[in-house]
Amino acid sequence: MFDFPLYSQSLSRRDLCKVAVGGTLSFMLPGFDLQAAQKRGPERRKSVITLWMGGGPSQLETWDPHPGTKIGGPGKAISTVVPGLQISDMYPLLAEQLSGMSVIRSMVSKEGDHERGTKYLKTGYRPEPTTVYPALGAIIAHEAPDKGLEIPQHISMGNTQFPARGGYLGAHLDAFRVPDPGKNIGNMRARVGDPRQERRLENLNVVSQAFRRGRTTQTKKTLHQSTIDRALTMMSSEQLQAFEIEKEPAAVRAAYGDSPFGRGCLVARRLIEQGVHAIEVNLNGWDSHANNYTGHQTQSKILDPAFATLLTELKERDLLDSTIVLCIGEFGRTPKINPLDGRDHWPSGFSCIVGGGGLKGDVIIGETDPTGKKKKPTEPVRIQDLYATILQTLKIDYTKELISPIGRPLALSDGTPIQKLI
Amino acid sequence: MPASTRNWILACLPVGVVALVVSLVAWASSSPLKKTTPIPVVVNEDSLTRTVRQVNQLFEEQWKDRELIPAEQADELTQMRRLSLALHGTIPSLEEIREFQAMSGEDRLERWTVKLLEDRRFADYFSERFTRAFVGVAQGQFIVFRRDRFKAWLSEQIQANTPYDELVRKLIAGEGIWTGDPETNYITAAVADGNLDRNKLTGSTVRAFLGQRIDCAQCHDHPFDHWKQADFEGLTAFYGQVEVQLLGVRQNDNLKYEVEDRNTLEKRTVAPQVPFLNECLPEKGTLRERLAAWVTHPDNRRFERASANRIWGLLFGVPYINPVDDLPAPTDLAQEPPDLLDILGQDFRENGYDIKRLIQIIVASKPFGLSSSTDNENAEEIERATSEWALFPLVRLRPEQIIGSMLQASSLKTIDQNSNLFMRGRRFFSEIDFVREYGDLGSDELNDFPGTIPQALLRMNGQFAKDNGSASPFNSVGRISSLDISNAKRVETCFLVCLSRIPTPEELTHFIKQYETASNQKQREKITEDLFWALYNSPEFSWNH
């Protein structure tokens, strides 16, 4: 039990839950024995953490540096613990923690617009007007729902313009957004005591009933009631503690970095321990049309400690074997440096780091042309291939077809797993 | 705190207070209103009612063809709520409901519409909607982009009823400094990292004004539409000579528009060229003036159709064709009968691109007045009826509408330009906070999103919900609790204030029973607070229906 600054009445969360949901949902919930961290081996389910680099980081200033070339810019490269792998020297901490992770330097997309690129990269399908594809996290939540969870099973942390969506699988699978992770997630406590809260919910029921008359189907579709029910369940859940990082040692918090992204990565680790299987942590600010190099320096100071500490902690807690970590943005940047010392959008040939969860580690796939003349990288990897790989590793049949609302059968992914990673 | 710092703060405090008061007063007096707007009389305008009839006929024929029975007409108070939400972004106040009820005549909804359109709140609310459609919600680069000025300018234009085509031409071709000539913020909104992103301008111009998405042709030929990369580049070349510099948005005839070939990485110059209706492109004028004339040319039917679709979307919450900026190419009217957007578009064009008139037509048409409830329980049938506009759709209110409605419900009197400074200041600041916390839908606001758990939590437990729903001598919760009226009247007033309807008999019984248990003022307040809490959190409150 932890304290609430706004409310001091001694009511346990469980009690309040019973009152709040009026028995409609809470009785269906099993006990709280689902701390993922306590499970081992095949018993433990796999999870995915996506570190989303909003804006599109430059491959040349991250995982595919070409120092000393015309396209390389002022950056240098450093060796990592992975044999043969060099990354930008802006990532000294990460370089020490990459064992077991792989790098793909030849991701190819066909979307050079932020919104379209993000949608493609978060779903594995190129956006089209008639179908909203579900994001990876929504597919996981849909295909392998965790019934014991009282907090959302698909979570997006940090501000983002295009959070992961449930798409045609349904809005209830949209990522639960936590704009400022590690701080107050807010509004989790009823404003009045138990008997009045009960009266309020009873009143709400009376008013809602009148509205439903003649609109049963329509109101069901709004998810209004189920949203309220889920909110009430969440309000009374012990699992909420996963969002709170005050009790983490100061050194751990410092290691992640006191940024929304650093805190988000720490919360992500706590959520994985709690049993949440699909988490995205957003870091914006990679859209470097001007001053590309200095922009990447700023960003690396946020990303390097957070990413490195996340990997360290997952390894220490024996969680990396069950957690896929993917660090990617919507596209890369042009080999050519523009007159403003910036790089523009470049969907053909960019990098990502992926590993954990049973994927093969220490693999380096493809590279971009060091002269920048050739548009195509060697061993190009399509976005859908990356998702097919991840889904297969999660033991989700990526070829499974679902029927979209307009009656079209759609596979979870139309890619082919990357052999080098499985 | 060291004494020197404290002294410094003390010295600055009065200056700060004065600055705050001055800016608040300046803001509050920016658009004064006459104390009472007389209720205008609708001139019996034949051409307007003719178009409404034409629209109704179109729908009636379609419903008959597809064997759909439209829902019944919604009651007047429901329609009044829809109008207020669509035009002012709030629910009607109790004061307004009483005023409306006192009006007589069969055409009182039409007259009420005109009154709402004349109210400054309409211009202010619609300017935010247009701003989103034109430049999105990003704050942009604050030195060269002033969203607030842009929005205020749009509000002035809407209030003055500037013809929409003229307004659009000013946006595309405007020159000057973003503060003095705020329309130029349309151009400067596309500045990113000190660079004018001309591709972004092309994409948003075509999306906002012609209802077409050609953005993907920026990098490649459109996979299934007929847009080619050359079309995109040719259009972008019209923005090739615009420059954003110290003196503002300027024309520089010496600039050439060059693109980098993606394969050879070499530069090549692109000549301005339009993808269709070449005959509508004038010879004279600057490149942007020519583009503006082409976009708004009377023969360019995409312009009027896109405008009609957007206004329809703003009134219903769902555009006629979804998404709002991806319309099919206009059909040949010699071969096929006009569709809804053609009818509305033609009236729009023939009547001076008058936004208010277009709104009057849409809200007077049959679909806007239909009920959202039906006896039919078949999900598929309901889906079909909704998509054919034979049933009013349930649409989630935007964050601004939610906060506007919560604030309005907390006051028995209308909150508008005539309200006191405190009330208006409260609205101004609560709106910013609430919208941020509720989650802004951005420029995507016409898409259909259901509510989220954080929103439910905010409505149930948020600080604003608490402040608004706790009885005080100044808000409706406190006033309704203390009025010397019957319990039945008390329940009825709460319902009118929050949901713009009278309670059902079951609701009445339920809440009267609660009031009967109250023996003093304090208890009555608590009951009213709990009733308000339920009304605020009901689906009926946060959905348009």
mmCIF file of N, CA, C and O in Angstrom, chain A residues 110 116 126 129 165 171 176 187-191 196 199-200 202-204 206-208 210-211 214-218 221-222 224 227-228 230-231 235 287 289-290 336 340 372 375, chain B residues 193 195 220 260 265 326 372-374 377 382-383 391 437 449-450 452-454 457-459 461-463 466 507 510-511 514 526 529-530 533-534 537-540 542-543 545:
data_model
loop_
_atom_site.group_PDB
_atom_site.id
_atom_site.type_symbol
_atom_site.label_atom_id
_atom_site.label_comp_id
_atom_site.label_asym_id
_atom_site.label_seq_id
_atom_site.Cartn_x
_atom_site.Cartn_y
_atom_site.Cartn_z
ATOM 1 N N LYS A 110 9.422 3.008 -47.890
ATOM 2 C CA LYS A 110 9.068 3.798 -49.070
ATOM 3 C C LYS A 110 8.319 5.050 -48.645
ATOM 4 O O LYS A 110 7.674 5.697 -49.456
ATOM 5 N N ARG A 116 3.283 9.220 -42.361
ATOM 6 C CA ARG A 116 3.184 7.962 -43.095
ATOM 7 C C ARG A 116 4.321 7.019 -42.699
ATOM 8 O O ARG A 116 4.117 5.816 -42.521
ATOM 9 N N ARG A 126 2.286 -0.338 -44.961
ATOM 10 C CA ARG A 126 2.252 1.043 -45.459
ATOM 11 C C ARG A 126 0.847 1.597 -45.282
ATOM 12 O O ARG A 126 -0.141 0.908 -45.538
ATOM 13 N N PRO A 129 -5.626 4.774 -47.093
ATOM 14 C CA PRO A 129 -6.775 5.516 -46.571
ATOM 15 C C PRO A 129 -7.881 4.636 -46.001
ATOM 16 O O PRO A 129 -8.593 5.043 -45.109
ATOM 17 N N ARG A 165 -1.459 2.579 -32.267
ATOM 18 C CA ARG A 165 -2.926 2.468 -32.271
ATOM 19 C C ARG A 165 -3.387 1.019 -32.388
ATOM 20 O O ARG A 165 -2.647 0.162 -32.845
ATOM 21 N N ALA A 171 -10.207 0.231 -30.851
ATOM 22 C CA ALA A 171 -9.589 1.331 -30.125
ATOM 23 C C ALA A 171 -9.227 0.937 -28.699
ATOM 24 O O ALA A 171 -8.392 1.587 -28.077
ATOM 25 N N PHE A 176 -2.100 2.908 -24.035
ATOM 26 C CA PHE A 176 -2.420 3.811 -22.924
ATOM 27 C C PHE A 176 -1.282 4.816 -22.835
ATOM 28 O O PHE A 176 -0.115 4.437 -22.727
ATOM 29 N N ASN A 187 -4.892 11.615 -11.496
ATOM 30 C CA ASN A 187 -6.328 11.353 -11.460
ATOM 31 C C ASN A 187 -6.687 9.906 -11.156
ATOM 32 O O ASN A 187 -7.667 9.383 -11.654
ATOM 33 N N MET A 188 -5.872 9.265 -10.354
ATOM 34 C CA MET A 188 -6.099 7.849 -10.086
ATOM 35 C C MET A 188 -6.952 7.624 -8.837
ATOM 36 O O MET A 188 -7.219 6.499 -8.469
ATOM 37 N N ARG A 189 -7.315 8.722 -8.166
ATOM 38 C CA ARG A 189 -8.009 8.550 -6.897
ATOM 39 C C ARG A 189 -9.362 9.262 -6.945
ATOM 40 O O ARG A 189 -9.445 10.419 -7.366
ATOM 41 N N ALA A 190 -10.408 8.577 -6.491
ATOM 42 C CA ALA A 190 -11.724 9.198 -6.432
ATOM 43 C C ALA A 190 -11.669 10.391 -5.488
ATOM 44 O O ALA A 190 -10.928 10.382 -4.513
ATOM 45 N N ARG A 191 -12.473 11.400 -5.770
ATOM 46 C CA ARG A 191 -12.440 12.632 -4.976
ATOM 47 C C ARG A 191 -13.284 12.552 -3.708
ATOM 48 O O ARG A 191 -13.232 13.452 -2.879
ATOM 49 N N ARG A 196 -20.226 7.916 -0.917
ATOM 50 C CA ARG A 196 -20.622 8.898 -1.940
ATOM 51 C C ARG A 196 -20.196 8.420 -3.319
ATOM 52 O O ARG A 196 -20.908 8.610 -4.298
ATOM 53 N N ARG A 199 -22.806 6.190 -4.480
ATOM 54 C CA ARG A 199 -24.001 6.902 -4.940
ATOM 55 C C ARG A 199 -23.764 7.520 -6.319
ATOM 56 O O ARG A 199 -24.618 7.485 -7.182
ATOM 57 N N ARG A 200 -22.566 8.059 -6.522
ATOM 58 C CA ARG A 200 -22.250 8.678 -7.808
ATOM 59 C C ARG A 200 -22.336 7.657 -8.941
ATOM 60 O O ARG A 200 -22.889 7.918 -9.998
ATOM 61 N N GLU A 202 -23.988 4.894 -8.945
ATOM 62 C CA GLU A 202 -25.369 4.480 -9.119
ATOM 63 C C GLU A 202 -26.125 5.532 -9.943
ATOM 64 O O GLU A 202 -26.871 5.209 -10.869
ATOM 65 N N ASN A 203 -25.895 6.785 -9.620
ATOM 66 C CA ASN A 203 -26.501 7.878 -10.404
ATOM 67 C C ASN A 203 -26.104 7.779 -11.876
ATOM 68 O O ASN A 203 -26.933 7.927 -12.776
ATOM 69 N N LEU A 204 -24.825 7.533 -12.081
ATOM 70 C CA LEU A 204 -24.313 7.452 -13.450
ATOM 71 C C LEU A 204 -25.018 6.337 -14.209
ATOM 72 O O LEU A 204 -25.395 6.488 -15.373
ATOM 73 N N VAL A 206 -28.050 5.237 -13.688
ATOM 74 C CA VAL A 206 -29.421 5.644 -14.000
ATOM 75 C C VAL A 206 -29.433 6.551 -15.242
ATOM 76 O O VAL A 206 -30.229 6.355 -16.164
ATOM 77 N N VAL A 207 -28.533 7.527 -15.269
ATOM 78 C CA VAL A 207 -28.515 8.479 -16.386
ATOM 79 C C VAL A 207 -28.085 7.786 -17.685
ATOM 80 O O VAL A 207 -28.624 8.046 -18.755
ATOM 81 N N SER A 208 -27.115 6.868 -17.579
ATOM 82 C CA SER A 208 -26.632 6.185 -18.778
ATOM 83 C C SER A 208 -27.709 5.303 -19.389
ATOM 84 O O SER A 208 -27.816 5.170 -20.592
ATOM 85 N N ALA A 210 -30.931 5.724 -19.464
ATOM 86 C CA ALA A 210 -31.890 6.501 -20.258
ATOM 87 C C ALA A 210 -31.315 6.795 -21.639
ATOM 88 O O ALA A 210 -32.022 6.741 -22.644
ATOM 89 N N PHE A 211 -30.031 7.065 -21.669
ATOM 90 C CA PHE A 211 -29.410 7.414 -22.951
ATOM 91 C C PHE A 211 -29.290 6.193 -23.855
ATOM 92 O O PHE A 211 -29.394 6.290 -25.071
ATOM 93 N N GLY A 214 -32.748 2.966 -27.220
ATOM 94 C CA GLY A 214 -32.769 3.311 -28.643
ATOM 95 C C GLY A 214 -31.386 3.509 -29.212
ATOM 96 O O GLY A 214 -31.219 3.808 -30.391
ATOM 97 N N ARG A 215 -30.370 3.376 -28.354
ATOM 98 C CA ARG A 215 -29.002 3.574 -28.846
ATOM 99 C C ARG A 215 -28.076 2.486 -28.291
ATOM 100 O O ARG A 215 -26.889 2.711 -28.115
ATOM 101 N N THR A 216 -28.627 1.300 -28.010
ATOM 102 C CA THR A 216 -27.820 0.253 -27.368
ATOM 103 C C THR A 216 -26.539 -0.007 -28.160
ATOM 104 O O THR A 216 -25.443 0.021 -27.619
ATOM 105 N N THR A 217 -26.729 -0.274 -29.461
ATOM 106 C CA THR A 217 -25.574 -0.614 -30.293
ATOM 107 C C THR A 217 -24.603 0.551 -30.392
ATOM 108 O O THR A 217 -23.392 0.381 -30.253
ATOM 109 N N GLN A 218 -25.172 1.722 -30.627
ATOM 110 C CA GLN A 218 -24.306 2.894 -30.816
ATOM 111 C C GLN A 218 -23.497 3.199 -29.562
ATOM 112 O O GLN A 218 -22.309 3.492 -29.643
ATOM 113 N N LYS A 221 -20.616 0.911 -28.969
ATOM 114 C CA LYS A 221 -19.479 1.209 -29.837
ATOM 115 C C LYS A 221 -18.626 2.370 -29.303
ATOM 116 O O LYS A 221 -17.442 2.463 -29.604
ATOM 117 N N THR A 222 -19.239 3.238 -28.518
ATOM 118 C CA THR A 222 -18.461 4.364 -27.993
ATOM 119 C C THR A 222 -17.458 3.903 -26.934
ATOM 120 O O THR A 222 -16.537 4.637 -26.614
ATOM 121 N N HIS A 224 -17.823 3.909 -23.987
ATOM 122 C CA HIS A 224 -17.842 4.822 -22.848
ATOM 123 C C HIS A 224 -17.872 4.054 -21.532
ATOM 124 O O HIS A 224 -17.086 4.287 -20.632
ATOM 125 N N THR A 227 -14.792 1.960 -20.865
ATOM 126 C CA THR A 227 -13.666 2.823 -20.504
ATOM 127 C C THR A 227 -13.752 3.215 -19.035
ATOM 128 O O THR A 227 -12.758 3.195 -18.308
ATOM 129 N N ILE A 228 -14.960 3.549 -18.601
ATOM 130 C CA ILE A 228 -15.133 3.909 -17.189
ATOM 131 C C ILE A 228 -14.843 2.710 -16.290
ATOM 132 O O ILE A 228 -14.132 2.807 -15.290
ATOM 133 N N ARG A 230 -12.933 0.184 -16.904
ATOM 134 C CA ARG A 230 -11.507 -0.115 -16.871
ATOM 135 C C ARG A 230 -10.757 0.928 -16.041
ATOM 136 O O ARG A 230 -9.808 0.611 -15.330
ATOM 137 N N ALA A 231 -11.218 2.170 -16.132
ATOM 138 C CA ALA A 231 -10.587 3.218 -15.330
ATOM 139 C C ALA A 231 -10.775 2.928 -13.840
ATOM 140 O O ALA A 231 -9.850 3.079 -13.039
ATOM 141 N N MET A 235 -7.980 2.233 -11.075
ATOM 142 C CA MET A 235 -7.837 3.094 -9.896
ATOM 143 C C MET A 235 -7.555 2.297 -8.635
ATOM 144 O O MET A 235 -6.937 2.792 -7.699
ATOM 145 N N ASP A 287 14.411 15.200 -35.972
ATOM 146 C CA ASP A 287 14.177 15.721 -37.325
ATOM 147 C C ASP A 287 15.206 16.814 -37.644
ATOM 148 O O ASP A 287 14.930 18.003 -37.534
ATOM 149 N N HIS A 289 16.831 18.711 -39.983
ATOM 150 C CA HIS A 289 17.041 19.370 -41.281
ATOM 151 C C HIS A 289 18.135 20.434 -41.193
ATOM 152 O O HIS A 289 18.669 20.851 -42.211
ATOM 153 N N ALA A 290 18.385 20.913 -39.992
ATOM 154 C CA ALA A 290 19.469 21.881 -39.820
ATOM 155 C C ALA A 290 20.327 21.405 -38.648
ATOM 156 O O ALA A 290 19.829 20.725 -37.738
ATOM 157 N N LYS A 336 23.774 13.147 -47.976
ATOM 158 C CA LYS A 336 24.244 14.483 -48.308
ATOM 159 C C LYS A 336 23.903 15.463 -47.184
ATOM 160 O O LYS A 336 22.803 15.427 -46.626
ATOM 161 N N LEU A 340 22.361 23.886 -44.634
ATOM 162 C CA LEU A 340 22.154 24.281 -43.238
ATOM 163 C C LEU A 340 22.814 23.293 -42.280
ATOM 164 O O LEU A 340 22.460 23.219 -41.105
ATOM 165 N N GLY A 372 27.648 7.239 -50.575
ATOM 166 C CA GLY A 372 26.347 7.914 -50.618
ATOM 167 C C GLY A 372 25.756 7.975 -52.006
ATOM 168 O O GLY A 372 24.657 8.498 -52.210
ATOM 169 N N LYS A 375 21.798 4.336 -53.815
ATOM 170 C CA LYS A 375 20.665 4.548 -52.927
ATOM 171 C C LYS A 375 20.399 3.298 -52.091
ATOM 172 O O LYS A 375 20.019 3.378 -50.927
ATOM 173 N N ASP B 193 13.247 24.422 -38.687
ATOM 174 C CA ASP B 193 14.691 24.567 -38.532
ATOM 175 C C ASP B 193 15.255 25.672 -39.419
ATOM 176 O O ASP B 193 16.275 25.487 -40.090
ATOM 177 N N ASN B 195 14.262 26.670 -42.174
ATOM 178 C CA ASN B 195 14.111 26.362 -43.592
ATOM 179 C C ASN B 195 12.646 26.395 -43.975
ATOM 180 O O ASN B 195 11.826 25.866 -43.232
ATOM 181 N N HIS B 220 7.402 9.610 -54.678
ATOM 182 C CA HIS B 220 7.225 8.603 -55.726
ATOM 183 C C HIS B 220 5.859 8.830 -56.359
ATOM 184 O O HIS B 220 4.997 9.490 -55.776
ATOM 185 N N GLU B 260 16.354 17.818 -55.851
ATOM 186 C CA GLU B 260 17.476 16.911 -55.995
ATOM 187 C C GLU B 260 16.939 15.596 -56.527
ATOM 188 O O GLU B 260 16.005 15.029 -55.957
ATOM 189 N N LEU B 265 21.119 12.209 -57.465
ATOM 190 C CA LEU B 265 21.482 13.187 -56.447
ATOM 191 C C LEU B 265 21.941 14.519 -57.061
ATOM 192 O O LEU B 265 22.677 15.276 -56.456
ATOM 193 N N ASP B 326 -9.391 13.496 -48.596
ATOM 194 C CA ASP B 326 -9.051 12.505 -49.618
ATOM 195 C C ASP B 326 -10.284 12.200 -50.455
ATOM 196 O O ASP B 326 -10.840 11.109 -50.409
ATOM 197 N N SER B 372 -30.724 10.348 -33.087
ATOM 198 C CA SER B 372 -29.644 9.364 -33.061
ATOM 199 C C SER B 372 -30.119 8.053 -32.456
ATOM 200 O O SER B 372 -29.353 7.121 -32.304
ATOM 201 N N SER B 373 -31.401 7.997 -32.102
ATOM 202 C CA SER B 373 -31.893 6.738 -31.536
ATOM 203 C C SER B 373 -32.886 6.081 -32.508
ATOM 204 O O SER B 373 -33.494 6.745 -33.334
ATOM 205 N N THR B 374 -32.974 4.776 -32.387
ATOM 206 C CA THR B 374 -33.819 4.014 -33.305
ATOM 207 C C THR B 374 -34.334 2.761 -32.604
ATOM 208 O O THR B 374 -33.724 2.284 -31.652
ATOM 209 N N GLU B 377 -32.405 -2.747 -33.578
ATOM 210 C CA GLU B 377 -31.279 -3.129 -32.723
ATOM 211 C C GLU B 377 -30.209 -3.871 -33.504
ATOM 212 O O GLU B 377 -29.197 -4.284 -32.950
ATOM 213 N N ILE B 382 -27.906 -0.553 -38.284
ATOM 214 C CA ILE B 382 -27.575 0.736 -37.678
ATOM 215 C C ILE B 382 -26.354 1.336 -38.364
ATOM 216 O O ILE B 382 -26.306 2.518 -38.702
ATOM 217 N N GLU B 383 -25.379 0.475 -38.608
ATOM 218 C CA GLU B 383 -24.171 0.903 -39.310
ATOM 219 C C GLU B 383 -24.537 1.476 -40.683
ATOM 220 O O GLU B 383 -24.074 2.547 -41.085
ATOM 221 N N LEU B 391 -29.491 8.232 -39.838
ATOM 222 C CA LEU B 391 -29.491 8.213 -38.371
ATOM 223 C C LEU B 391 -28.381 9.170 -37.947
ATOM 224 O O LEU B 391 -27.282 9.095 -38.483
ATOM 225 N N GLU B 437 -4.337 18.040 -21.165
ATOM 226 C CA GLU B 437 -4.422 16.815 -20.387
ATOM 227 C C GLU B 437 -5.364 15.780 -21.016
ATOM 228 O O GLU B 437 -5.145 14.582 -20.938
ATOM 229 N N PHE B 449 -12.462 8.720 -33.070
ATOM 230 C CA PHE B 449 -11.740 8.069 -31.983
ATOM 231 C C PHE B 449 -12.675 7.881 -30.801
ATOM 232 O O PHE B 449 -13.390 8.801 -30.452
ATOM 233 N N PRO B 450 -12.652 6.725 -30.165
ATOM 234 C CA PRO B 450 -13.425 6.624 -28.927
ATOM 235 C C PRO B 450 -12.629 7.237 -27.775
ATOM 236 O O PRO B 450 -11.464 7.578 -27.935
ATOM 237 N N THR B 452 -10.711 7.578 -24.078
ATOM 238 C CA THR B 452 -9.638 6.761 -23.518
ATOM 239 C C THR B 452 -9.760 6.691 -21.993
ATOM 240 O O THR B 452 -10.482 7.479 -21.389
ATOM 241 N N ILE B 453 -9.031 5.765 -21.404
ATOM 242 C CA ILE B 453 -9.048 5.636 -19.939
ATOM 243 C C ILE B 453 -8.539 6.919 -19.262
ATOM 244 O O ILE B 453 -9.170 7.406 -18.333
ATOM 245 N N PRO B 454 -7.429 7.495 -19.717
ATOM 246 C CA PRO B 454 -6.988 8.736 -19.063
ATOM 247 C C PRO B 454 -8.054 9.833 -19.112
ATOM 248 O O PRO B 454 -8.182 10.617 -18.173
ATOM 249 N N LEU B 457 -10.581 9.095 -16.477
ATOM 250 C CA LEU B 457 -10.012 9.422 -15.166
ATOM 251 C C LEU B 457 -10.028 10.931 -14.929
ATOM 252 O O LEU B 457 -10.317 11.396 -13.831
ATOM 253 N N LEU B 458 -9.731 11.678 -15.970
ATOM 254 C CA LEU B 458 -9.710 13.134 -15.841
ATOM 255 C C LEU B 458 -11.112 13.682 -15.549
ATOM 256 O O LEU B 458 -11.290 14.557 -14.708
ATOM 257 N N ARG B 459 -12.099 13.144 -16.231
ATOM 258 C CA ARG B 459 -13.467 13.619 -15.999
ATOM 259 C C ARG B 459 -13.965 13.224 -14.621
ATOM 260 O O ARG B 459 -14.666 13.976 -13.953
ATOM 261 N N ASN B 461 -12.018 12.231 -11.825
ATOM 262 C CA ASN B 461 -11.206 12.561 -10.651
ATOM 263 C C ASN B 461 -10.374 13.827 -10.793
ATOM 264 O O ASN B 461 -9.647 14.181 -9.881
ATOM 265 N N GLY B 462 -10.398 14.454 -11.966
ATOM 266 C CA GLY B 462 -9.502 15.587 -12.201
ATOM 267 C C GLY B 462 -9.789 16.787 -11.307
ATOM 268 O O GLY B 462 -10.889 16.943 -10.764
ATOM 269 N N GLN B 463 -8.782 17.616 -11.191
ATOM 270 C CA GLN B 463 -8.899 18.820 -10.367
ATOM 271 C C GLN B 463 -10.011 19.725 -10.908
ATOM 272 O O GLN B 463 -10.823 20.259 -10.159
ATOM 273 N N LYS B 466 -13.398 18.564 -10.069
ATOM 274 C CA LYS B 466 -13.699 18.808 -8.657
ATOM 275 C C LYS B 466 -14.118 20.269 -8.457
ATOM 276 O O LYS B 466 -15.151 20.562 -7.870
ATOM 277 N N GLU B 507 -35.662 8.809 -14.071
ATOM 278 C CA GLU B 507 -34.592 9.651 -13.538
ATOM 279 C C GLU B 507 -35.146 10.611 -12.482
ATOM 280 O O GLU B 507 -34.560 10.793 -11.413
ATOM 281 N N HIS B 510 -35.800 8.773 -9.260
ATOM 282 C CA HIS B 510 -34.550 8.404 -8.592
ATOM 283 C C HIS B 510 -33.944 9.595 -7.837
ATOM 284 O O HIS B 510 -33.548 9.473 -6.677
ATOM 285 N N PHE B 511 -33.897 10.739 -8.506
ATOM 286 C CA PHE B 511 -33.202 11.875 -7.886
ATOM 287 C C PHE B 511 -34.082 12.632 -6.883
ATOM 288 O O PHE B 511 -33.572 13.169 -5.906
ATOM 289 N N GLN B 514 -33.599 11.093 -3.637
ATOM 290 C CA GLN B 514 -32.367 11.514 -2.958
ATOM 291 C C GLN B 514 -32.552 12.869 -2.276
ATOM 292 O O GLN B 514 -32.148 13.070 -1.137
ATOM 293 N N LYS B 526 -24.568 18.344 -1.396
ATOM 294 C CA LYS B 526 -23.862 17.092 -1.694
ATOM 295 C C LYS B 526 -24.625 16.271 -2.735
ATOM 296 O O LYS B 526 -24.028 15.660 -3.623
ATOM 297 N N GLU B 529 -24.114 17.883 -6.028
ATOM 298 C CA GLU B 529 -22.758 17.587 -6.524
ATOM 299 C C GLU B 529 -22.695 16.178 -7.122
ATOM 300 O O GLU B 529 -22.107 15.978 -8.190
ATOM 301 N N ASP B 530 -23.310 15.229 -6.438
ATOM 302 C CA ASP B 530 -23.249 13.845 -6.918
ATOM 303 C C ASP B 530 -24.071 13.668 -8.200
ATOM 304 O O ASP B 530 -23.713 12.877 -9.075
ATOM 305 N N TRP B 533 -21.967 15.175 -10.934
ATOM 306 C CA TRP B 533 -20.853 14.272 -11.254
ATOM 307 C C TRP B 533 -21.321 13.206 -12.251
ATOM 308 O O TRP B 533 -20.660 12.924 -13.247
ATOM 309 N N ALA B 534 -22.513 12.661 -11.975
ATOM 310 C CA ALA B 534 -23.043 11.619 -12.859
ATOM 311 C C ALA B 534 -23.345 12.194 -14.249
ATOM 312 O O ALA B 534 -23.070 11.572 -15.265
ATOM 313 N N ASN B 537 -20.204 12.755 -16.243
ATOM 314 C CA ASN B 537 -19.527 11.527 -16.667
ATOM 315 C C ASN B 537 -20.377 10.632 -17.559
ATOM 316 O O ASN B 537 -19.934 9.567 -17.974
ATOM 317 N N SER B 538 -21.602 11.067 -17.817
ATOM 318 C CA SER B 538 -22.470 10.225 -18.629
ATOM 319 C C SER B 538 -22.037 10.287 -20.097
ATOM 320 O O SER B 538 -21.476 11.280 -20.551
ATOM 321 N N PRO B 539 -22.303 9.215 -20.831
ATOM 322 C CA PRO B 539 -21.970 9.236 -22.260
ATOM 323 C C PRO B 539 -22.705 10.389 -22.961
ATOM 324 O O PRO B 539 -22.177 10.983 -23.895
ATOM 325 N N GLU B 540 -23.875 10.685 -22.480
ATOM 326 C CA GLU B 540 -24.683 11.723 -23.115
ATOM 327 C C GLU B 540 -23.982 13.076 -23.073
ATOM 328 O O GLU B 540 -24.143 13.896 -23.957
ATOM 329 N N SER B 542 -20.619 13.649 -23.034
ATOM 330 C CA SER B 542 -19.393 13.800 -23.822
ATOM 331 C C SER B 542 -19.518 13.303 -25.257
ATOM 332 O O SER B 542 -18.528 13.239 -25.974
ATOM 333 N N TRP B 543 -20.734 12.973 -25.655
ATOM 334 C CA TRP B 543 -20.938 12.593 -27.051
ATOM 335 C C TRP B 543 -21.993 13.501 -27.676
ATOM 336 O O TRP B 543 -22.988 13.827 -27.040
ATOM 337 N N HIS B 545 -25.074 13.755 -30.053
ATOM 338 C CA HIS B 545 -26.031 12.696 -30.371
ATOM 339 C C HIS B 545 -27.261 13.259 -31.064
ATOM 340 O O HIS B 545 -27.611 14.381 -30.888
#
